[in-house]
PDB file of C-alpha atoms in Angstrom:
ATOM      1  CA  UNK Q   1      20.853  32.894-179.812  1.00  0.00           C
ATOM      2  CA  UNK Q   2      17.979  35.304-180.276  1.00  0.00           C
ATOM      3  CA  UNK Q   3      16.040  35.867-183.528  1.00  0.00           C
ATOM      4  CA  UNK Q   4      14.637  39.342-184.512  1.00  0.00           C
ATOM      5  CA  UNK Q   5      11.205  39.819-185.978  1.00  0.00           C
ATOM      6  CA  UNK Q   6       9.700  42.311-187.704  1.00  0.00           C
ATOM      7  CA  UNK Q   7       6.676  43.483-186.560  1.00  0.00           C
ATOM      8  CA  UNK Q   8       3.989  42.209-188.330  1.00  0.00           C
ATOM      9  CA  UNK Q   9       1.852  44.306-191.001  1.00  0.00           C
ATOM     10  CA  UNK Q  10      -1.694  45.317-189.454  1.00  0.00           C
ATOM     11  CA  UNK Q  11      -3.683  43.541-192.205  1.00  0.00           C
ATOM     12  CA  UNK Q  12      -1.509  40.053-193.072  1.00  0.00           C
ATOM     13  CA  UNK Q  13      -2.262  37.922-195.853  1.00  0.00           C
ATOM     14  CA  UNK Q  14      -3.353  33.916-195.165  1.00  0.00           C
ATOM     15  CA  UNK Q  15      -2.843  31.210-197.662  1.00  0.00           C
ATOM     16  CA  UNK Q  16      -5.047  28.560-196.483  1.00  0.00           C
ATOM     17  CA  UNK Q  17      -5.580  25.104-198.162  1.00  0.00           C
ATOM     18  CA  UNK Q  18      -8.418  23.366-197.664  1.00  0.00           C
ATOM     19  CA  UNK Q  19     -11.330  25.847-196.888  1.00  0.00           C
ATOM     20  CA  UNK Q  20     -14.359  24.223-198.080  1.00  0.00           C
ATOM     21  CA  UNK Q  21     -15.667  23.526-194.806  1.00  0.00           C
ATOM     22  CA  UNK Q  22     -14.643  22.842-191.133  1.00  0.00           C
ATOM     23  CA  UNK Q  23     -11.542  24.936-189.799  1.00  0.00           C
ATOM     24  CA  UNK Q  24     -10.239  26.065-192.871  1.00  0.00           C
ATOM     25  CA  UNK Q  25     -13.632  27.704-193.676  1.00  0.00           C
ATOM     26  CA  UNK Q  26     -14.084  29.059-190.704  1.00  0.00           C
ATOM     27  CA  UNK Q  27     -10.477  30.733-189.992  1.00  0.00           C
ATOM     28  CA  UNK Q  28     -11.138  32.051-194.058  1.00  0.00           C
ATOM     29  CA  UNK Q  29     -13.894  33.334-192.357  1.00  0.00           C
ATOM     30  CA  UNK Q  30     -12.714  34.747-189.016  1.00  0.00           C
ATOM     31  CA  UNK Q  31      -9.630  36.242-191.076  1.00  0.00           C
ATOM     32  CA  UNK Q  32     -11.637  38.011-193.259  1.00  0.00           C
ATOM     33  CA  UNK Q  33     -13.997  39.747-190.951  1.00  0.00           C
ATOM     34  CA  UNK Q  34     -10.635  41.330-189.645  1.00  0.00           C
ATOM     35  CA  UNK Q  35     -10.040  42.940-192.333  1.00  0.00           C
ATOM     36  CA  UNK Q  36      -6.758  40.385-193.834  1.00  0.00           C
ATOM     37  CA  UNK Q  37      -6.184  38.792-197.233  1.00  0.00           C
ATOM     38  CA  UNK Q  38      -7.174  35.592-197.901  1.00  0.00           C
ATOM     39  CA  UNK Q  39      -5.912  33.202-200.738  1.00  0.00           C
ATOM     40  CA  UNK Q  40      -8.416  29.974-199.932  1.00  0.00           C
ATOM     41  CA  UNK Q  41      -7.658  26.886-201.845  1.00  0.00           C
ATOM     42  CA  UNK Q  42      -9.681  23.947-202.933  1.00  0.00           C
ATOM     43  CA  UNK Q  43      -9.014  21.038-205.076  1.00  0.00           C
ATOM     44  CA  UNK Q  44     -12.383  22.233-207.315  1.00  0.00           C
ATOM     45  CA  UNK Q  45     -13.671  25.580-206.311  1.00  0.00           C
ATOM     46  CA  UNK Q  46     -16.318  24.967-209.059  1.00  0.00           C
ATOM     47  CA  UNK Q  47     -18.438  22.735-206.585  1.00  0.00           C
ATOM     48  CA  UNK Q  48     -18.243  25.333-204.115  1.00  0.00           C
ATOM     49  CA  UNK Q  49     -19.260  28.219-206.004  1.00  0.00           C
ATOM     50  CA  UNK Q  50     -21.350  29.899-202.823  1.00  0.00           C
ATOM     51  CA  UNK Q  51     -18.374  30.007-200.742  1.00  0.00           C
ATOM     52  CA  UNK Q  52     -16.009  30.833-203.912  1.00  0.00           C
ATOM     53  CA  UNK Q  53     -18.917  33.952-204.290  1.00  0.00           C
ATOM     54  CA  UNK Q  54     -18.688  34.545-200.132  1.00  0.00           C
ATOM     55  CA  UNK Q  55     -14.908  34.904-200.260  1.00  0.00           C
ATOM     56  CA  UNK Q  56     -14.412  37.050-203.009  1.00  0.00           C
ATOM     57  CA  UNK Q  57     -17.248  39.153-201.864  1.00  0.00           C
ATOM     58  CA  UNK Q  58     -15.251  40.462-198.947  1.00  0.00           C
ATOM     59  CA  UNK Q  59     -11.586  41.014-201.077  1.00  0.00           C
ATOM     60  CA  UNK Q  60     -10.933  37.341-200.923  1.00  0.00           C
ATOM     61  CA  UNK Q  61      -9.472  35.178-203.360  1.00  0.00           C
ATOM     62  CA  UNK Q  62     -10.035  31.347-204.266  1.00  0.00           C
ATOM     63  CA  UNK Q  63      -7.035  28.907-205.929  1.00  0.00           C
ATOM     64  CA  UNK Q  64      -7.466  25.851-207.202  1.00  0.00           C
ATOM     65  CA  UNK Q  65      -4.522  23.608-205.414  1.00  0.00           C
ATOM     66  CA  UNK Q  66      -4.106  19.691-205.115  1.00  0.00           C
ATOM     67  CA  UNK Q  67      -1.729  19.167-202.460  1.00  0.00           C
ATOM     68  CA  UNK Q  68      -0.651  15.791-203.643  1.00  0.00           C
ATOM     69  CA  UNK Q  69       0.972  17.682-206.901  1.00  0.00           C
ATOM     70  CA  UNK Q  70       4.587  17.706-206.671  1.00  0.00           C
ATOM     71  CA  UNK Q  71       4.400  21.382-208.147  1.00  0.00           C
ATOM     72  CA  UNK Q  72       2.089  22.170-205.261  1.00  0.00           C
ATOM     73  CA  UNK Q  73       4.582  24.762-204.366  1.00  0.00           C
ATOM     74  CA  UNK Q  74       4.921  26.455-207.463  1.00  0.00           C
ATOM     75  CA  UNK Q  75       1.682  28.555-206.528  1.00  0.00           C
ATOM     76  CA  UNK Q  76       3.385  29.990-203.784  1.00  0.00           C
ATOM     77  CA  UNK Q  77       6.775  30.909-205.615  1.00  0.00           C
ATOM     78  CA  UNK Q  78       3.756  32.618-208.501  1.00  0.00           C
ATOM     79  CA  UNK Q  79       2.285  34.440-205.559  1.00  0.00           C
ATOM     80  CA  UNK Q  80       5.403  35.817-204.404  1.00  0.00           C
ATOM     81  CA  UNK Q  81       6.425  36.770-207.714  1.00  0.00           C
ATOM     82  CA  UNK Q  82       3.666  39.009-208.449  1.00  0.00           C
ATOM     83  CA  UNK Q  83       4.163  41.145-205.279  1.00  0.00           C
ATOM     84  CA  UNK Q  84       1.586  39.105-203.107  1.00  0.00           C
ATOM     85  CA  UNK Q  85       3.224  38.225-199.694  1.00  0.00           C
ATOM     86  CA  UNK Q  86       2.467  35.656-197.764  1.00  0.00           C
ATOM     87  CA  UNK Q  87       2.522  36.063-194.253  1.00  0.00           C
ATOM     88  CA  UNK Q  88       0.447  33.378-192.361  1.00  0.00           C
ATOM     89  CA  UNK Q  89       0.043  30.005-193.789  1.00  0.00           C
ATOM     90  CA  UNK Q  90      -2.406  27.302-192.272  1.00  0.00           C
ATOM     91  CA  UNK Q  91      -1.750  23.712-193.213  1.00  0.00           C
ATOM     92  CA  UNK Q  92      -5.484  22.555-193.300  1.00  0.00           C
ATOM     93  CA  UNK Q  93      -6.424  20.647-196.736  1.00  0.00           C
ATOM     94  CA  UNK Q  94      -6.623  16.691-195.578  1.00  0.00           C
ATOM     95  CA  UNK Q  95      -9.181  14.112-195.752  1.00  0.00           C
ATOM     96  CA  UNK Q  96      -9.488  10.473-194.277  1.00  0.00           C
ATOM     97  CA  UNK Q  97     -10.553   7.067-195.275  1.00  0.00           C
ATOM     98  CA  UNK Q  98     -11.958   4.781-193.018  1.00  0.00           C
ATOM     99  CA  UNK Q  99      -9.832   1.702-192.552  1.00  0.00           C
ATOM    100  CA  UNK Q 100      -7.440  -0.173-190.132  1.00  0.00           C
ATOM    101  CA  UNK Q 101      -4.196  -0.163-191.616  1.00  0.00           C
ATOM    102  CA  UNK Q 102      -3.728  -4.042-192.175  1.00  0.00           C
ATOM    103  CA  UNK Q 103      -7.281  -3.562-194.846  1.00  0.00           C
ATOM    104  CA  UNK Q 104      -6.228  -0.279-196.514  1.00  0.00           C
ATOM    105  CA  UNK Q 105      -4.416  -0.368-199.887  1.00  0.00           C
ATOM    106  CA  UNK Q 106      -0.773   0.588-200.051  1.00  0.00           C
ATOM    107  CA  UNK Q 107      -2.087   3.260-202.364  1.00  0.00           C
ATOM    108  CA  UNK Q 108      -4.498   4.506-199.708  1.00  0.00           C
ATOM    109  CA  UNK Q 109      -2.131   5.185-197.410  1.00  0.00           C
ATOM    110  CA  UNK Q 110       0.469   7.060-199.123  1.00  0.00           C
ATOM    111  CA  UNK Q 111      -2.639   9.185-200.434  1.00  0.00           C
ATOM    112  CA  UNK Q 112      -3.325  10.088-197.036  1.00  0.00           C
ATOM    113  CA  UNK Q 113       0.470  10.970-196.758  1.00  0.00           C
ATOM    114  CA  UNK Q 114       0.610  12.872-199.672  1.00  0.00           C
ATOM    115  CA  UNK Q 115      -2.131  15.154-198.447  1.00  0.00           C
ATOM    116  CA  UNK Q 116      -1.207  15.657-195.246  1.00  0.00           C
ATOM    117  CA  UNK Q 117       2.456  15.427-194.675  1.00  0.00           C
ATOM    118  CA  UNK Q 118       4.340  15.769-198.211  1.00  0.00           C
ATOM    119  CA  UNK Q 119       1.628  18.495-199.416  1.00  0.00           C
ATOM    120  CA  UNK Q 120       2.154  20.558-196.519  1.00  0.00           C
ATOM    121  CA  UNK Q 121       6.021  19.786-196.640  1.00  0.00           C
ATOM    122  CA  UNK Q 122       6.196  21.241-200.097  1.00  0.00           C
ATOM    123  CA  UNK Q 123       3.775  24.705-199.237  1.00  0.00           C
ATOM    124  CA  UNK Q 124       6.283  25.309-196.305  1.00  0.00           C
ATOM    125  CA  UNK Q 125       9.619  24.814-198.036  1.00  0.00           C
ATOM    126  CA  UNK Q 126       7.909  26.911-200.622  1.00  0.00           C
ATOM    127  CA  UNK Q 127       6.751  30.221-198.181  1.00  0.00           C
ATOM    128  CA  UNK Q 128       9.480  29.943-195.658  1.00  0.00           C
ATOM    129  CA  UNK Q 129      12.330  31.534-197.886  1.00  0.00           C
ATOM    130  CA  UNK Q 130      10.422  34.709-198.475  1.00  0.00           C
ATOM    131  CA  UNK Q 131       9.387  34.618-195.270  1.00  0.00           C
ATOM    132  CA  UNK Q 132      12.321  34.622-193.522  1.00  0.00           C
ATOM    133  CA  UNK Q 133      13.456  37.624-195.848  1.00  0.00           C
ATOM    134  CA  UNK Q 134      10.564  39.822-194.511  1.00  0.00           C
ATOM    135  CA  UNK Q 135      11.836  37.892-190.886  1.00  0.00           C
ATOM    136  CA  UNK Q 136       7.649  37.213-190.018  1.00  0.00           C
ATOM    137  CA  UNK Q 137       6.680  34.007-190.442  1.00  0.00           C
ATOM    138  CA  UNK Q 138       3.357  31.744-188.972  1.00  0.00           C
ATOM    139  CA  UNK Q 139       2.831  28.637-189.967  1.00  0.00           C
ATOM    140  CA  UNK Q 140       0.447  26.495-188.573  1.00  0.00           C
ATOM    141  CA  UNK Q 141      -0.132  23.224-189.490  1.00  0.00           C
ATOM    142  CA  UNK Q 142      -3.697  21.763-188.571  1.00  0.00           C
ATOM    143  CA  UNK Q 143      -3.075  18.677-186.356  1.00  0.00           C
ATOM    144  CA  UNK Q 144      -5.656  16.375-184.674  1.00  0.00           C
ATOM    145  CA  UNK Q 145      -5.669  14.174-181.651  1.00  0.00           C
ATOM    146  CA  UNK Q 146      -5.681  10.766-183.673  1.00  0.00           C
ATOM    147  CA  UNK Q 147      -1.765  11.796-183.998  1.00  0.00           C
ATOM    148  CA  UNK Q 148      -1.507  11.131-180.586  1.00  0.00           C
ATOM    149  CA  UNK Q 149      -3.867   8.330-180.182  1.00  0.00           C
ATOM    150  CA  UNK Q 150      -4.004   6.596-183.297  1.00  0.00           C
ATOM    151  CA  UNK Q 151      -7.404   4.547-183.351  1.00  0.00           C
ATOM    152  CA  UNK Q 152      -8.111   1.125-185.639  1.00  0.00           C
ATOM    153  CA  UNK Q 153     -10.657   2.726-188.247  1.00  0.00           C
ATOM    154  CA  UNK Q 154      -8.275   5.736-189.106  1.00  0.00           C
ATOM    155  CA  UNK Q 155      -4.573   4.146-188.754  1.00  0.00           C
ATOM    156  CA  UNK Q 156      -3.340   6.034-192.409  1.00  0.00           C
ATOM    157  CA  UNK Q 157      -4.731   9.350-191.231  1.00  0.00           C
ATOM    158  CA  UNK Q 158      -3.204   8.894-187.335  1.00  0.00           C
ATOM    159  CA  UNK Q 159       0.093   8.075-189.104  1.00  0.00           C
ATOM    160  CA  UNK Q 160      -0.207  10.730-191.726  1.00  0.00           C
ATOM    161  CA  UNK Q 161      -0.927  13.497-188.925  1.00  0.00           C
ATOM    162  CA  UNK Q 162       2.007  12.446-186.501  1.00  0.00           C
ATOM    163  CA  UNK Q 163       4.283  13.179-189.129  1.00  0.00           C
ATOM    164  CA  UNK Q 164       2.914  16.376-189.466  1.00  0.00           C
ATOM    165  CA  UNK Q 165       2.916  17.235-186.101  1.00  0.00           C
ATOM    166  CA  UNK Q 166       6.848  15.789-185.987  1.00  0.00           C
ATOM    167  CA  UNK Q 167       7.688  17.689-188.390  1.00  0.00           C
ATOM    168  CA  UNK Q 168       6.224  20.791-186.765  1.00  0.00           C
ATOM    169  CA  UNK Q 169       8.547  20.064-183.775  1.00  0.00           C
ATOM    170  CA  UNK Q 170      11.561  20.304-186.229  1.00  0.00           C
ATOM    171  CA  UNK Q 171      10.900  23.611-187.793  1.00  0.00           C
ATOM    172  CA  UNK Q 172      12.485  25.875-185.569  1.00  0.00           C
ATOM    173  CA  UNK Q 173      15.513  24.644-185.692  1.00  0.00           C
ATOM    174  CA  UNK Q 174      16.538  25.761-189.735  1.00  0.00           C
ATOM    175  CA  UNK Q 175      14.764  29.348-189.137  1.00  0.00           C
ATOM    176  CA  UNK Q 176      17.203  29.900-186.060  1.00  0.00           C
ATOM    177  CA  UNK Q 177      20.285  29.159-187.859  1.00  0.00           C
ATOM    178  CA  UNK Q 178      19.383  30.581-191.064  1.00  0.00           C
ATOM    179  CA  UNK Q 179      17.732  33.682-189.955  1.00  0.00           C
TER     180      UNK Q 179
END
C-alpha cells in the first residue's frame, strides 16, 4: 500500500513543547533562523521572559501549556481553528526526578508518565487529524537512551520514555490505513 504526500510548504510551522532550554530551545532556535513558525510552549513563560522576548522577536510565538492537563489538546484543536496549521510537531516538554523506582512515590511516577507519555499522547491525537487532511505530517517525539537502558536513579523517567518511544513504533500503522 503506498501513501501520497503532499509536498511540504517552504516555510512549515513547529509546535514545540518544552522550549525553555536544552533541545526544545535549541530546535525553536534552529527553526527560526530558517525562516518557519514557531508556537514554543512552556508551563510559565513568565519566568522565561528573555527567551519569551527572543522568540517573538523573530515572528515567534510563546503558549503557555501543561502537558499533564487532560485538555492539553484543546490548544491544538484552537490553533487549527483559527487558520494556524500545524505541520511539524516535536514531543520535547519532560522532566525527571531522581529516584529508583522501589523509593519514588506512586504519585511520582505517574507524574513522570503524564508528562512524557499521556501529554504527548494527547498533542498527537490532537494534530494528526488535520494533518492527515493536508496529507504532511512530522512528528517527532524526543526520546533518550535511558528508554533503552533504564538505570537505578531514573527508573520513572526510563519507563516513562520507553513508552514513548513504543508508542512511536505504533504510529504508522493508523496513518496508513486511514490516509
Amino acid at each position: 500500500m503506498s501513501i501520497a504526500f503532499s509536498k511540504p510548504k517552504s516555510k512549515l510551522t513547529w509546535f514545540i513543547p518544552g522550549c525553555s532550554s536544552g533541545f526544545g530551545l535549541t530546535l525553536t532556535r534552529i527553526a527560526l533562523s530558517n525562516c518557519h513558525t514557531v508556537i514554543a510552549t512552556l508551563f510559565n513563560p513568565s519566568r522565561a521572559s528573555d527567551l519569551v522576548a527572543e522568540v517573538e522577536s523573530q515572528g515567534g510565538r510563546w503558549l503557555k501549556l501543561d502537558v499533564d492537563d487532560r485538555n492539553s489538546g484543546l490548544v491544538i484543536e484552537e490553533l487549527e481553528r483559527s487558520g494556524v496549521e500545524i505541520d511539524v510537531l516535536v514531543n520535547n516538554a519532560s522532566y525527571s526526578i531522581f529516584s529508583p523506582v522501589e523509593t519514588a512515590s506512586e504519585e511520582e511516577i505517574r507524574g513522570q508518565m503524564d508528562s512524557m507519555y499521556f501529554g504527548p499522547l494527547r498533542l498527537i491525537r490532537a494534530v494528526l487529524p488535520h494533518m492527515r487532511k493536508r496529507r504532511y505530517r512530522v512528528v517527532v517525539n524526543m526520546s533518550a537512551g535511558a528508554s533503552l537502558e533504564g538505570r537505578d536513579a531514573v527508573g520513572a523517567y526510563a519507563g516513562a520514555k520507553a513508552g514513548l518511544d513504543g508508542m512511536r513504533l505504533l504510529r504508522y500503522l493508523p496513518l496508513m490505513l486511514r490516509s
